[in-house]
Coordinates of C-alpha atoms in Angstrom, one line a residue:
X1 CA 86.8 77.8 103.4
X2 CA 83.1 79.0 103.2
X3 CA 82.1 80.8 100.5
X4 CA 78.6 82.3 100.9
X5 CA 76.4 84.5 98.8
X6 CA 73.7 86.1 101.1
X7 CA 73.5 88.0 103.9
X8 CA 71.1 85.4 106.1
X9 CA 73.8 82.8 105.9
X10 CA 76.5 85.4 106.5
X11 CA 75.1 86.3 110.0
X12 CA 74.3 82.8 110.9
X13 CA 78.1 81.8 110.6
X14 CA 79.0 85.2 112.2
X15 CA 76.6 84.4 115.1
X16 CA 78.5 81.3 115.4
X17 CA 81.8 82.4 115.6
X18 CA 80.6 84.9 118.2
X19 CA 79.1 82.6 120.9
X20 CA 82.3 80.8 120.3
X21 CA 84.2 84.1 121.6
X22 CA 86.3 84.1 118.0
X23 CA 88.1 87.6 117.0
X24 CA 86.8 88.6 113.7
X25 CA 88.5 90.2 110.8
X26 CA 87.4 91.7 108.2
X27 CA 88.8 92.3 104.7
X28 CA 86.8 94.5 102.0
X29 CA 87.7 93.8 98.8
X30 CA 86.6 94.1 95.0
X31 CA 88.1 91.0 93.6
X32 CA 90.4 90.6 90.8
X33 CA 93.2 90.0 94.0
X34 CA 96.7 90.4 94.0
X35 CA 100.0 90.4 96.6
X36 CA 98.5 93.5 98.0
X37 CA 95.2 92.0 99.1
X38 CA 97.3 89.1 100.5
X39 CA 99.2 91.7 102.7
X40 CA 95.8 92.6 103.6
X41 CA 95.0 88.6 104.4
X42 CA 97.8 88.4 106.2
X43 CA 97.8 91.2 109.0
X44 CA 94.4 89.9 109.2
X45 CA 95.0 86.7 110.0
X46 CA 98.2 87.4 112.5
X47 CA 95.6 89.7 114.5
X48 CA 92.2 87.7 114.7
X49 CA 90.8 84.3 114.8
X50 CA 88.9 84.3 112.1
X51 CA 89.1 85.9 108.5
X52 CA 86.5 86.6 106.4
X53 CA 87.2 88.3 102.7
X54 CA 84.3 89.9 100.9
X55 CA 84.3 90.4 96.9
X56 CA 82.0 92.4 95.7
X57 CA 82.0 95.2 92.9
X58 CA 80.2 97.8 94.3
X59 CA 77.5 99.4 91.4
X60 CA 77.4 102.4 94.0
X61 CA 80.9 103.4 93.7
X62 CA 81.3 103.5 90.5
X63 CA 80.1 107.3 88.4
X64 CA 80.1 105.5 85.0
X65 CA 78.6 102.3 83.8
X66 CA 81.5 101.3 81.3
X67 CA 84.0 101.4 84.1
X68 CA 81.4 99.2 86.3
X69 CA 81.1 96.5 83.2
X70 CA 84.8 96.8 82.3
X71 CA 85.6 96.2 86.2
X72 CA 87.4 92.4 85.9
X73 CA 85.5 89.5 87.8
X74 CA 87.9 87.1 88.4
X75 CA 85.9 85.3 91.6
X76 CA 87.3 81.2 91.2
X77 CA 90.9 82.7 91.0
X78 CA 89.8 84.8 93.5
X79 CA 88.5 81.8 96.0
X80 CA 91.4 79.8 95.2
X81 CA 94.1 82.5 96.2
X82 CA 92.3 83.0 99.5
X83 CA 91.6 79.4 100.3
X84 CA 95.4 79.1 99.7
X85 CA 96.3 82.1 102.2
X86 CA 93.3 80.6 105.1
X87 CA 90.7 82.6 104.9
X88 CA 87.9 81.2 106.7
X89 CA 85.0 82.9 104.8
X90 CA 84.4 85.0 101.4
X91 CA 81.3 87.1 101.5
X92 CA 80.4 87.3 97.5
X93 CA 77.4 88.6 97.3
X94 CA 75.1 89.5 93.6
X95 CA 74.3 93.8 93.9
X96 CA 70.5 92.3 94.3
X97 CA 71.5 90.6 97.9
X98 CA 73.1 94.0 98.9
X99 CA 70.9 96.5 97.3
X100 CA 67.5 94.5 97.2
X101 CA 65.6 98.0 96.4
X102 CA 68.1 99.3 93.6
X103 CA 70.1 101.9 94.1
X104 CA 68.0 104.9 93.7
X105 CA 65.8 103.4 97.1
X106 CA 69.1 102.4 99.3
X107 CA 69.8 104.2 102.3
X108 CA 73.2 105.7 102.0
X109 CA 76.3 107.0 104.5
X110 CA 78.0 109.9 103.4
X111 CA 81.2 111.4 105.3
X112 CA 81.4 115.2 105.0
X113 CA 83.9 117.1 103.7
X114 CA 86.5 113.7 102.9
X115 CA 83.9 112.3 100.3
X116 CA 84.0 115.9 98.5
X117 CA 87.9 117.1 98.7
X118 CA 90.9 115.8 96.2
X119 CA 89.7 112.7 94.9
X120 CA 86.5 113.1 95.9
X121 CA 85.9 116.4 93.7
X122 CA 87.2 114.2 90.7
X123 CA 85.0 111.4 91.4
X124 CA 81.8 112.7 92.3
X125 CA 79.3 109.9 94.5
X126 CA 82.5 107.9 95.0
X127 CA 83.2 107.9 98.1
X128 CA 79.3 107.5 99.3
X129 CA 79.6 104.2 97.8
X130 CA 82.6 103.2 99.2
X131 CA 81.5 104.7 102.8
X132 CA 77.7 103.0 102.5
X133 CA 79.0 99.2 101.5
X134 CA 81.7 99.0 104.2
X135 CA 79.5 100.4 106.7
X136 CA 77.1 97.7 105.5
X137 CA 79.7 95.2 105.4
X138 CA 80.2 96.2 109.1
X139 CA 77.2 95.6 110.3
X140 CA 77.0 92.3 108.7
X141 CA 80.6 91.1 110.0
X142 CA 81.0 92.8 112.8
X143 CA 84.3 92.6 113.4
X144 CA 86.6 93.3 115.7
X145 CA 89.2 94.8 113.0
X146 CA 88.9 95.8 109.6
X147 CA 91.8 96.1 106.9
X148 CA 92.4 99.0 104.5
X149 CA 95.6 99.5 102.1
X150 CA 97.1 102.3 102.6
X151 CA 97.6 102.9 98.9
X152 CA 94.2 104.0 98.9
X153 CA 94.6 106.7 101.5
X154 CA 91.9 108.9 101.4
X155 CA 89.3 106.2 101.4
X156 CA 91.2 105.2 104.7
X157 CA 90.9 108.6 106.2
X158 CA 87.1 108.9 105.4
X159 CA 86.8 105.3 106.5
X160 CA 88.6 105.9 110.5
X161 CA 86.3 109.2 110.3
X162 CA 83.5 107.1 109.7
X163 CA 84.4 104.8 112.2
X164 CA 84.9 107.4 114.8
X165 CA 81.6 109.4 113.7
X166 CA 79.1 106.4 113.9
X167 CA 80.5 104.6 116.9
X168 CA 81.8 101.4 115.5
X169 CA 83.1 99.4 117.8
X170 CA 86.1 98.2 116.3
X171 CA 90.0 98.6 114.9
X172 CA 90.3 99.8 111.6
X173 CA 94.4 99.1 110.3
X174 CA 96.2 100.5 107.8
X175 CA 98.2 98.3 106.1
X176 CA 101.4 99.9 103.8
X177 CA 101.7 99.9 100.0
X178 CA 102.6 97.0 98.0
X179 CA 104.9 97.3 95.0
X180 CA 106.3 95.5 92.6
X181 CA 110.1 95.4 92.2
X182 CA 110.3 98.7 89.8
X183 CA 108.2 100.7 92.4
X184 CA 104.6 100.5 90.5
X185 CA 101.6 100.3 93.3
X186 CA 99.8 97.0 92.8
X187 CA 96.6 97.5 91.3
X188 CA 93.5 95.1 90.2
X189 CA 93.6 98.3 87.4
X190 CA 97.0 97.6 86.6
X191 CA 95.5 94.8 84.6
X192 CA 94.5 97.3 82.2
X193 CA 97.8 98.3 80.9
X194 CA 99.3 97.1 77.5
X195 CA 102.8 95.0 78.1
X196 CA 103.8 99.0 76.8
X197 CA 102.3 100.6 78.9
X198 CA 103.2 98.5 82.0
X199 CA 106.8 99.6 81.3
X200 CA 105.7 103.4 81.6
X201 CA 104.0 102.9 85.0
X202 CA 106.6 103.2 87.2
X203 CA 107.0 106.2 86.5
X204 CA 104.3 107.7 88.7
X205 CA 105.8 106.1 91.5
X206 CA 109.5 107.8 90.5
X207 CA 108.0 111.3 89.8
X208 CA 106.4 110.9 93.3
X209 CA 109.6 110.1 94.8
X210 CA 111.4 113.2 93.4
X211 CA 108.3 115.3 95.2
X212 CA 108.9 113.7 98.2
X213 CA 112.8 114.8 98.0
X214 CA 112.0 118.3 97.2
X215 CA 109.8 118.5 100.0
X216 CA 112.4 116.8 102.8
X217 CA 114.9 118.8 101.5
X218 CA 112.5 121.8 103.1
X219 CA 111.1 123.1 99.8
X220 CA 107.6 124.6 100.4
X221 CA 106.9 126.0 96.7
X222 CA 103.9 123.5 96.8
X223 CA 102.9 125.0 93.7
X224 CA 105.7 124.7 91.8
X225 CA 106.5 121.2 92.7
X226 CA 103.0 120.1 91.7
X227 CA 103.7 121.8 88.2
X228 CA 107.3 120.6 87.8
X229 CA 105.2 117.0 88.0
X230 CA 102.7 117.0 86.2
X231 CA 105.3 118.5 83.3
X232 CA 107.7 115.5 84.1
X233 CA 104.5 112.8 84.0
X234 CA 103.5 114.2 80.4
X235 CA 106.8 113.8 79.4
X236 CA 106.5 110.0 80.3
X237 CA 103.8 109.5 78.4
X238 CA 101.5 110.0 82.0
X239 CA 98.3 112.4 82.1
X240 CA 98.0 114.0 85.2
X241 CA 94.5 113.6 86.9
X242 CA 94.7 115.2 90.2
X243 CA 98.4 116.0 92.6
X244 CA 98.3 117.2 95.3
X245 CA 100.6 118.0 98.7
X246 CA 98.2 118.0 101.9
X247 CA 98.5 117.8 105.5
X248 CA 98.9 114.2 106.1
X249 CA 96.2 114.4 109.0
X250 CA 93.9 116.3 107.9
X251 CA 94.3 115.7 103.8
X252 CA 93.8 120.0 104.1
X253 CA 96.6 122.7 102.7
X254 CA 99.9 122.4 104.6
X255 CA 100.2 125.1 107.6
X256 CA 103.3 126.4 109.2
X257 CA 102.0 123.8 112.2
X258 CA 101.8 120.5 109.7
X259 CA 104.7 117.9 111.0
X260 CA 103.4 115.2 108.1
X261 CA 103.1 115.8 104.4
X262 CA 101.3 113.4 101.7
X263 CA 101.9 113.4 98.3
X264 CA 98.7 112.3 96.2
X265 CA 99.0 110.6 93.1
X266 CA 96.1 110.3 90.2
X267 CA 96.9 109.7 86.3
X268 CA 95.7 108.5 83.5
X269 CA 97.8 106.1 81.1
X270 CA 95.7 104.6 78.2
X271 CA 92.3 102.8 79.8
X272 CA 94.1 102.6 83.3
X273 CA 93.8 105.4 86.1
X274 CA 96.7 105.0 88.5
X275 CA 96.9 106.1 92.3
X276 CA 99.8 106.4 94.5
X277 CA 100.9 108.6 97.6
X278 CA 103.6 109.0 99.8
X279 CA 103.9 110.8 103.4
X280 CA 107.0 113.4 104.3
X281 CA 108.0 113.8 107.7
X282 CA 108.5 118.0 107.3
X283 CA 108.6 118.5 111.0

């Protein structure tokens, strides 16, 4: 496995793989992996001939300097893991090799209207960042697919939009949710949680499900359920940072013509700020 820290050596093994007619992959991450990263590997390596795994903590995406430090860097583990699953590259670049002119100079790509909405409005610059380094990553890579977890699923939405808006050439998958066995999303941020706190998690994931039964059941009081949640998450010991119930294609308010709900998850529980979400068929 390669493991390369600029972008000139990047495209010169890129360039290679290329003439040699390989099918690239491409899998963004921050580092700090876990099984849901190696879902990501994996779909990855069962649909191209060639993986390549970046790790890189992205200074852009982040609105406060604590969280950026406090981020964990865990790159030899990280190396290790991959080298073990058969990835072929890791692209783990310093912020000076991607943002050579600081970040106040750089060029940036921002998706309208997704980068602003739900967890955008909570997270304000966020989803710039994420937008400009995978659009960077894409041009250094260019691959043929790209894989995104659907755990994070408005950053997959704003991604394909992206995709679709710019003219990428390329398949961008979705790959489902990984959990551990008491239902709690993995998450490098789970490593935040005290052995306590860990035990309170799943919770988010089980306040989410009882959403997603109200809304089957053809409940529309969207509301009401929201409330009923955020009540039930405080009394878990859970503070509520942003639910919401959306058109599943269009992350806007449900209409009487929305077939596909998604329940969007956000709270806070000690240092660590949990996501989750779940889609209802409400056809």
């Amino acid at each position: 496995m390669l493991i390369i820290e600029t972008p000139l050596m990047l495209r010169r093994e890129i360039r290679r793989w290329k003439q040699e007619g390989k099918r690239i992959a491409l899998v963004p991450t921050m580092g700090n992996l876990h099984d849901g990263h190696m879902a990501l590997v994996k779909e990855a390596r069962d649909q191209a001939d060639v993986v390549v795994v970046s790790v890189f903590v992205n200074p852009m995406q982040f609105e406060r300097s604590d969280d950026l430090e406090r981020y964990p860097r865990t790159l030899q583990q990280d190396c290790e893991l991959l080298n073990r699953h058969g990835v072929d590259l890791v692209f783990a670049p310093s912020p000076a090799e991607i943002y050579p002119q600081g970040l106040h100079g750089q060029t940036f790509v921002d998706v309208p209207g997704l980068s602003t909405l739900l967890e955008g409005a909570s997270r304000p610059g966020h989803f710039r960042g994420v937008s400009t380094i995978v659009s960077k990553l894409f041009n250094l890579v260019q691959p043929e697919i790209a894989c995104f977890g659907e755990k994070d699923y408005q950053q997959l939405a704003l991604i394909r939009k992206m995709v679709a808006d710019m003219g990428y050439d390329m398949e961008i998958v979705g790959v489902p949710t990984v959990r551990a066995k008491d239902g709690l999303a993995l998450s490098s941020r789970n490593g935040y949680l005290s052995t306590e706190e860990r035990k309170i998690a799943p919770n988010l994931s089980k306040v989410m499900n009882s959403m997603a039964e109200r809304l089957a059941k053809g409940e529309r009081h969207i509301e009401e359920i929201i409330t009923d949640a955020e009540a039930a998450l405080s009394e878990k010991g859970l503070q509520a940072d942003g639910l919401a119930i959306v058109d599943a294609d269009t992350l806007m308010p449900l209409t009487a013509d929305s077939t596909r709900a998604v329940i969007l998850m956000a709270a806070w529980l000690g240092k660590a700020r949990l996501i989750d979400n779940q889609q209802v068929d409400i056809a």
